[in-house]
Amino acid sequence: MSEVSKEYDFNCVEEKWVESWDPSVYHFDWQSDKPQYIIDTPPPYPTGNFHIGNALNWCYIDYVARYKRMRGYNVMFPQGWDCHGLPTEVKVEELNHITKNQVPREEFRRLCEKLTEEAIERFHQSMGRLGLSIDWSNEYVTMRPEYYVKTQTSFVRMHEMGLIYREDHPVNWCPRCGTAIAFAEVEYDSRTTTLNYMRFVSAEGEMQIATSRPELLPACVAVAVHPDDQRYQKFIGKKVRVPLFDYEVPVLADPVVDTAFGTGIVMICTFGDKQDVRWWMEHHLPLRQAIDREGRLTAVAGPYAGCSVGEAKERIIRDMQKEEIIFKQEPLEQNVGLCWRCKTAIEILSERQWFVRINPEEIKRTAEEIEWVPPHMQVRLKNWADSVEWDWCISRQRIFATPIPVWYCRSCGEVLVAKEEWLPLDPNQTRPPTKCKCGSDDFIPEKDVLDTWMDSSISALAVAGWPDRKDLRMPTQLRPQGHDIIRTWAFYTILRTKSLEGVKPWDTILINGMALGEDGHKMSKSLNNFIRPEEVFATNGADALRQWGAMGGSPGNDIMFQWKEITAASRFQQKLWSIFRFSLPLIANVEANPGQVDRWLLGELDRLVIRATKAMEAFQFDETMKAIRGFAWETLADNYIELVKARLYGPDSPEKRAAQSTLYRAIETVARLMSPFTPFISEEIFHTLTGESVHVQSWPEPGGAEVDPAGLAIKEIAAAIRRYKAEKGMALNAPLPGIVVYSELGLETFDLSGVANSTVESRAGKPDIEMKPVAVRPQIKIIGPRFKDKSGRIIKALGSMDPAWAAEQKASGSIRVDVDGVSIDLPAEAVEIEMETLSAGLAVDVLRLEGASVLVRR
RNA sequence: GGGCCCGUGGUCUAGCUGGUUAUGACAUCGCCCUUACACGGCGGGGAUCACGCGUUCGAAUCGCGUCGGGCCCA
């Protein structure tokens, strides 16, 4: 390329490289004996579009992947798609104006698959444009049989190990979605409800009970008081009658009851909340299920059967008020559990479901074997593990998910779990190839499907070759993910990997923060703070967005999207481009003997490499980029290039060749250092320079160069001369009458005379200078307040005083002036003496620096 | 109610295994179109590192407390 445009055309350059890069460069080599670096990348949920949060997440991954490749690792940067789940089902229902039960299961599933394929294609586009070095030979799609055979295999194996079982158990239930959900899928929000005070009657007298959920009265199975509560001792162990529904329940004593809440008597229902479940299990209470799967009251509710929860609540309150069972109501702030997908209030129902056994201690121990970046994120996982009360409910009453490979014998009820060799299969499509133990071959297929976390929680195993490869590459090296899914994806992955293979899933987990909008809030379309990556690609390019990802802050912190960061990134790219444009016709990759200034630069370059490497090893991308920017902009452009311009423009000489080769080294090294962050501009520069791709180069190694102190001094002197000229209001290229540099370092003068546009003499030893007072400057602030009306005459007298005499007197502590024949003594601080520096009788200015003094002739 | 994180110039942010003139970006002020770059150069101003107490010769950095913000959970 002979023509280098003045402005960096990011669009043209980036699109060119997107088109022409060879994707096979990024493929993991299963045969290689290089050390492996497998990244267990997040499989995104392919719905909607690739957003800034995804971009941030993938930028982190790509920085690491590219860096590790340059460090000689056999890197796997796979790409998965976590397809299954409710949002896609809901979207399909919306788009086709149907509900899932109006079309056959298979048809519905096909519609979901089609929608997902379209979303994946959109993601492909955005990811390609972002310049990600994804290994597309290791792509996986959880909805395809090639993947869900693994999910089903893991189900079968864990079932054989006794880690998966089916049981009647209370579960979190979303009445809108019509499915059980796991605790990890429940979120909480505060709502204002009413606390109702009700009268219960027993043989010992009236009991007053407060509840926020009177509609659960027909589900009441006991009431409880604190064992030490003196008010209620007489009731303990006795029976009390449930009003309106008229049946008896026992009165229990339990220390968990809060005596200060309501009346201090609590009604235990099956089930109002998690605490009810605990009491129900502890006290072996019976089950009265008053709410069904659609959120309607059941037969136990008598006349209220069939009502929705809301209706029932209203009617029951009205009826109890009529009978004066409710005697008081007050507002109550309360946190309610919501389905995280649709925000509907969840109910707790007892259901026969499939569960995965959770061993919190084992998960915590495994988490300790993993390096957490930043470390405190491990605490989040541990806290979650400690708060888990029930096993993981993995069955869902939905369609678009991995089928549970199980049948039930119609005649004897035996559960038949598929054999591994039958997989993959959908029990609704396939009959088992064997008969039941009882001889029957009439089976009912399992209609329930698996929680999607069952798919994604084996991602580490799947990318490492599980279950087919004999050389299973476990553990993998890195799990990058957001902190929002520590309790789900990280937790379940540790659980499943440890259960299935007995190992930790990864050596290191790198947690990134969330991308926030410019107003500091979570990006959302309703807040109007939503930015799409494509907008940034169009205005500033992918490299700029990638720099934002690196510069935003240290990993783990949420980072704000900021246009000013994008702009700053673009400016840096333009700066780099200008450096390159200037250098290209002047530099050469030649053997040369570097001078002092060259050795200074090469020393700084080494320091940069060391610093960048250290930061990359610690995943401190901001630190790395900051170091690179600082070097390129200040050290290289503002100082080195300015210093060696004269040499570069001059005729061929050993000094010129030294500058040519040093500048070449610097640019080529910077391009390599930046290539994990800004793959496009780095490639454009490196490829133009060398004809090779920067993305198959190795990471720079320090060459053992020390910062040359003479070169450093020259750089400092040049800066001092620039400052001097600026202070004097001179143009920076204005010639000076002469410069003499005194230093013990034996400074070379050619770069200094070039940069100062003046003759420069270099001498050893100390400058021979003398100070000569040249003027007296009266200090009016001192004189005025003290001498009032005499001040004017004093100042006049000082003006005519010999500067040398004034200086002598000032040194002695006071200055005597003669005003109208009267002698007045002034304090020393009343005057300042202006001095001139002379050297060999000529007036000079002296610039003092560490290791050198510079005399500038005036 | 519990856990975790955060509170640094106007804004965002680094540093936080204790000792630096406290990092960088954007913004701001002055000068400069010096043949790579005005998306530039040179120079400047601007932070009692939320507050209080403590540990220490020394704290933005450690401890306790207060206030404020965020996230997760009960």
CSV table of N, CA, C and O in Angstrom, one decimal, chain A residues 624-673:
chain,number,residue,atom,x,y,z
A,624,THR,N,-3.9,-2.8,30.8
A,624,THR,CA,-3.2,-3.1,29.6
A,624,THR,C,-3.4,-2.0,28.6
A,624,THR,O,-2.4,-1.5,28.0
A,625,MET,N,-4.6,-1.7,28.3
A,625,MET,CA,-4.9,-0.7,27.3
A,625,MET,C,-4.4,0.7,27.7
A,625,MET,O,-3.9,1.4,26.8
A,626,LYS,N,-4.5,1.0,29.0
A,626,LYS,CA,-4.0,2.3,29.4
A,626,LYS,C,-2.5,2.4,29.2
A,626,LYS,O,-2.0,3.4,28.7
A,627,ALA,N,-1.8,1.3,29.5
A,627,ALA,CA,-0.3,1.3,29.3
A,627,ALA,C,0.0,1.4,27.8
A,627,ALA,O,0.9,2.2,27.4
A,628,ILE,N,-0.7,0.8,27.0
A,628,ILE,CA,-0.4,0.8,25.5
A,628,ILE,C,-0.7,2.2,25.0
A,628,ILE,O,0.1,2.8,24.3
A,629,ARG,N,-1.9,2.8,25.4
A,629,ARG,CA,-2.2,4.1,24.9
A,629,ARG,C,-1.2,5.1,25.4
A,629,ARG,O,-0.8,6.0,24.6
A,630,GLY,N,-0.8,5.0,26.6
A,630,GLY,CA,0.2,6.0,27.2
A,630,GLY,C,1.5,5.9,26.4
A,630,GLY,O,2.1,6.9,26.0
A,631,PHE,N,1.9,4.7,26.1
A,631,PHE,CA,3.2,4.5,25.4
A,631,PHE,C,3.1,5.1,24.0
A,631,PHE,O,3.9,5.9,23.6
A,632,ALA,N,2.1,4.7,23.3
A,632,ALA,CA,2.0,5.1,21.9
A,632,ALA,C,1.8,6.6,21.8
A,632,ALA,O,2.4,7.2,20.9
A,633,TRP,N,1.0,7.2,22.6
A,633,TRP,CA,0.6,8.6,22.5
A,633,TRP,C,1.8,9.5,23.0
A,633,TRP,O,2.3,10.3,22.3
A,634,GLU,N,2.1,9.3,24.3
A,634,GLU,CA,3.1,10.2,24.9
A,634,GLU,C,4.6,9.8,24.5
A,634,GLU,O,5.3,10.6,23.9
A,635,THR,N,4.9,8.6,24.9
A,635,THR,CA,6.3,8.2,24.7
A,635,THR,C,6.7,8.2,23.3
A,635,THR,O,7.7,8.8,22.9
A,636,LEU,N,5.9,7.5,22.5
A,636,LEU,CA,6.3,7.3,21.1
A,636,LEU,C,6.1,8.5,20.2
A,636,LEU,O,7.0,9.1,19.6
A,637,ALA,N,4.8,9.0,20.2
A,637,ALA,CA,4.4,10.1,19.3
A,637,ALA,C,5.0,11.4,19.8
A,637,ALA,O,5.7,12.1,19.0
A,638,ASP,N,4.6,11.8,21.0
A,638,ASP,CA,5.0,13.2,21.4
A,638,ASP,C,6.4,13.4,21.7
A,638,ASP,O,6.9,14.5,21.7
A,639,ASN,N,7.1,12.3,22.1
A,639,ASN,CA,8.5,12.5,22.5
A,639,ASN,C,9.5,11.8,21.4
A,639,ASN,O,10.3,12.6,20.8
A,640,TYR,N,9.4,10.5,21.3
A,640,TYR,CA,10.4,9.9,20.4
A,640,TYR,C,10.3,10.4,19.0
A,640,TYR,O,11.4,10.8,18.4
A,641,ILE,N,9.2,10.4,18.4
A,641,ILE,CA,9.1,10.8,17.0
A,641,ILE,C,9.5,12.3,16.8
A,641,ILE,O,10.3,12.6,15.9
A,642,GLU,N,9.1,13.1,17.7
A,642,GLU,CA,9.5,14.5,17.7
A,642,GLU,C,11.1,14.6,17.7
A,642,GLU,O,11.7,15.4,17.0
A,643,LEU,N,11.7,13.8,18.5
A,643,LEU,CA,13.1,13.8,18.7
A,643,LEU,C,13.9,13.3,17.4
A,643,LEU,O,14.9,13.9,17.1
A,644,VAL,N,13.3,12.3,16.8
A,644,VAL,CA,14.1,11.7,15.7
A,644,VAL,C,13.7,12.2,14.3
A,644,VAL,O,14.3,11.7,13.3
A,645,LYS,N,12.7,13.1,14.3
A,645,LYS,CA,12.3,13.6,13.0
A,645,LYS,C,13.4,14.1,12.1
A,645,LYS,O,13.5,13.7,10.9
A,646,ALA,N,14.3,14.8,12.7
A,646,ALA,CA,15.4,15.4,11.9
A,646,ALA,C,16.3,14.3,11.2
A,646,ALA,O,16.6,14.3,10.1
A,647,ARG,N,16.5,13.2,12.0
A,647,ARG,CA,17.3,12.1,11.5
A,647,ARG,C,16.5,11.4,10.4
A,647,ARG,O,17.1,11.0,9.4
A,648,LEU,N,15.2,11.2,10.6
A,648,LEU,CA,14.4,10.5,9.6
A,648,LEU,C,14.3,11.3,8.3
A,648,LEU,O,14.3,10.7,7.2
A,649,TYR,N,14.2,12.6,8.4
A,649,TYR,CA,14.1,13.4,7.2
A,649,TYR,C,15.5,13.6,6.5
A,649,TYR,O,15.6,13.9,5.3
A,650,GLY,N,16.6,13.3,7.3
A,650,GLY,CA,17.9,13.6,6.8
A,650,GLY,C,18.4,12.5,5.8
A,650,GLY,O,17.7,11.6,5.5
A,651,PRO,N,19.6,12.7,5.3
A,651,PRO,CA,20.2,11.8,4.4
A,651,PRO,C,20.6,10.5,5.1
A,651,PRO,O,20.6,10.5,6.3
A,652,ASP,N,20.8,9.4,4.3
A,652,ASP,CA,21.1,8.1,4.9
A,652,ASP,C,22.3,8.2,5.8
A,652,ASP,O,23.3,8.8,5.4
A,653,SER,N,22.3,7.6,6.9
A,653,SER,CA,23.4,7.6,7.9
A,653,SER,C,23.1,6.5,8.9
A,653,SER,O,22.0,6.0,9.0
A,654,PRO,N,24.1,6.1,9.6
A,654,PRO,CA,23.9,5.1,10.7
A,654,PRO,C,22.8,5.5,11.7
A,654,PRO,O,22.0,4.8,12.1
A,655,GLU,N,22.9,6.9,12.0
A,655,GLU,CA,21.9,7.4,12.9
A,655,GLU,C,20.5,7.3,12.4
A,655,GLU,O,19.5,7.0,13.1
A,656,LYS,N,20.3,7.6,11.1
A,656,LYS,CA,19.0,7.6,10.5
A,656,LYS,C,18.5,6.1,10.5
A,656,LYS,O,17.4,5.9,10.8
A,657,ARG,N,19.4,5.2,10.1
A,657,ARG,CA,19.0,3.8,10.1
A,657,ARG,C,18.6,3.3,11.5
A,657,ARG,O,17.6,2.5,11.7
A,658,ALA,N,19.3,3.8,12.5
A,658,ALA,CA,18.9,3.5,13.9
A,658,ALA,C,17.5,3.9,14.2
A,658,ALA,O,16.7,3.2,14.8
A,659,ALA,N,17.2,5.1,13.8
A,659,ALA,CA,15.8,5.6,14.1
A,659,ALA,C,14.8,4.9,13.3
A,659,ALA,O,13.7,4.5,13.8
A,660,GLN,N,15.1,4.6,12.0
A,660,GLN,CA,14.2,3.8,11.2
A,660,GLN,C,13.8,2.5,11.8
A,660,GLN,O,12.7,2.0,11.8
A,661,SER,N,14.9,1.8,12.3
A,661,SER,CA,14.6,0.4,12.8
A,661,SER,C,14.0,0.5,14.2
A,661,SER,O,13.1,-0.4,14.5
A,662,THR,N,14.3,1.5,15.0
A,662,THR,CA,13.7,1.6,16.3
A,662,THR,C,12.2,1.9,16.2
A,662,THR,O,11.3,1.3,16.8
A,663,LEU,N,11.8,2.8,15.3
A,663,LEU,CA,10.4,3.1,15.1
A,663,LEU,C,9.7,2.0,14.5
A,663,LEU,O,8.5,1.7,14.9
A,664,TYR,N,10.3,1.2,13.6
A,664,TYR,CA,9.7,0.0,13.1
A,664,TYR,C,9.4,-1.0,14.2
A,664,TYR,O,8.3,-1.5,14.3
A,665,ARG,N,10.4,-1.2,15.0
A,665,ARG,CA,10.2,-2.1,16.2
A,665,ARG,C,9.0,-1.7,17.0
A,665,ARG,O,8.2,-2.5,17.4
A,666,ALA,N,9.0,-0.4,17.3
A,666,ALA,CA,7.9,0.1,18.2
A,666,ALA,C,6.6,0.0,17.6
A,666,ALA,O,5.6,-0.5,18.3
A,667,ILE,N,6.4,0.3,16.4
A,667,ILE,CA,5.1,0.2,15.8
A,667,ILE,C,4.6,-1.2,15.6
A,667,ILE,O,3.5,-1.6,16.0
A,668,GLU,N,5.5,-2.1,15.2
A,668,GLU,CA,5.2,-3.5,15.1
A,668,GLU,C,4.9,-4.1,16.4
A,668,GLU,O,3.9,-4.9,16.5
A,669,THR,N,5.5,-3.7,17.5
A,669,THR,CA,5.3,-4.3,18.8
A,669,THR,C,3.9,-3.8,19.3
A,669,THR,O,3.1,-4.5,19.9
A,670,VAL,N,3.7,-2.5,19.1
A,670,VAL,CA,2.4,-1.9,19.6
A,670,VAL,C,1.2,-2.6,18.8
A,670,VAL,O,0.2,-3.0,19.4
A,671,ALA,N,1.4,-2.9,17.6
A,671,ALA,CA,0.3,-3.5,16.8
A,671,ALA,C,0.1,-4.9,17.4
A,671,ALA,O,-1.1,-5.3,17.5
A,672,ARG,N,1.1,-5.6,17.8
A,672,ARG,CA,0.9,-7.0,18.4
A,672,ARG,C,0.2,-6.9,19.7
A,672,ARG,O,-0.7,-7.6,20.0
A,673,LEU,N,0.7,-5.9,20.5
A,673,LEU,CA,0.1,-5.8,21.9
A,673,LEU,C,-1.4,-5.4,21.8
A,673,LEU,O,-2.2,-5.8,22.6
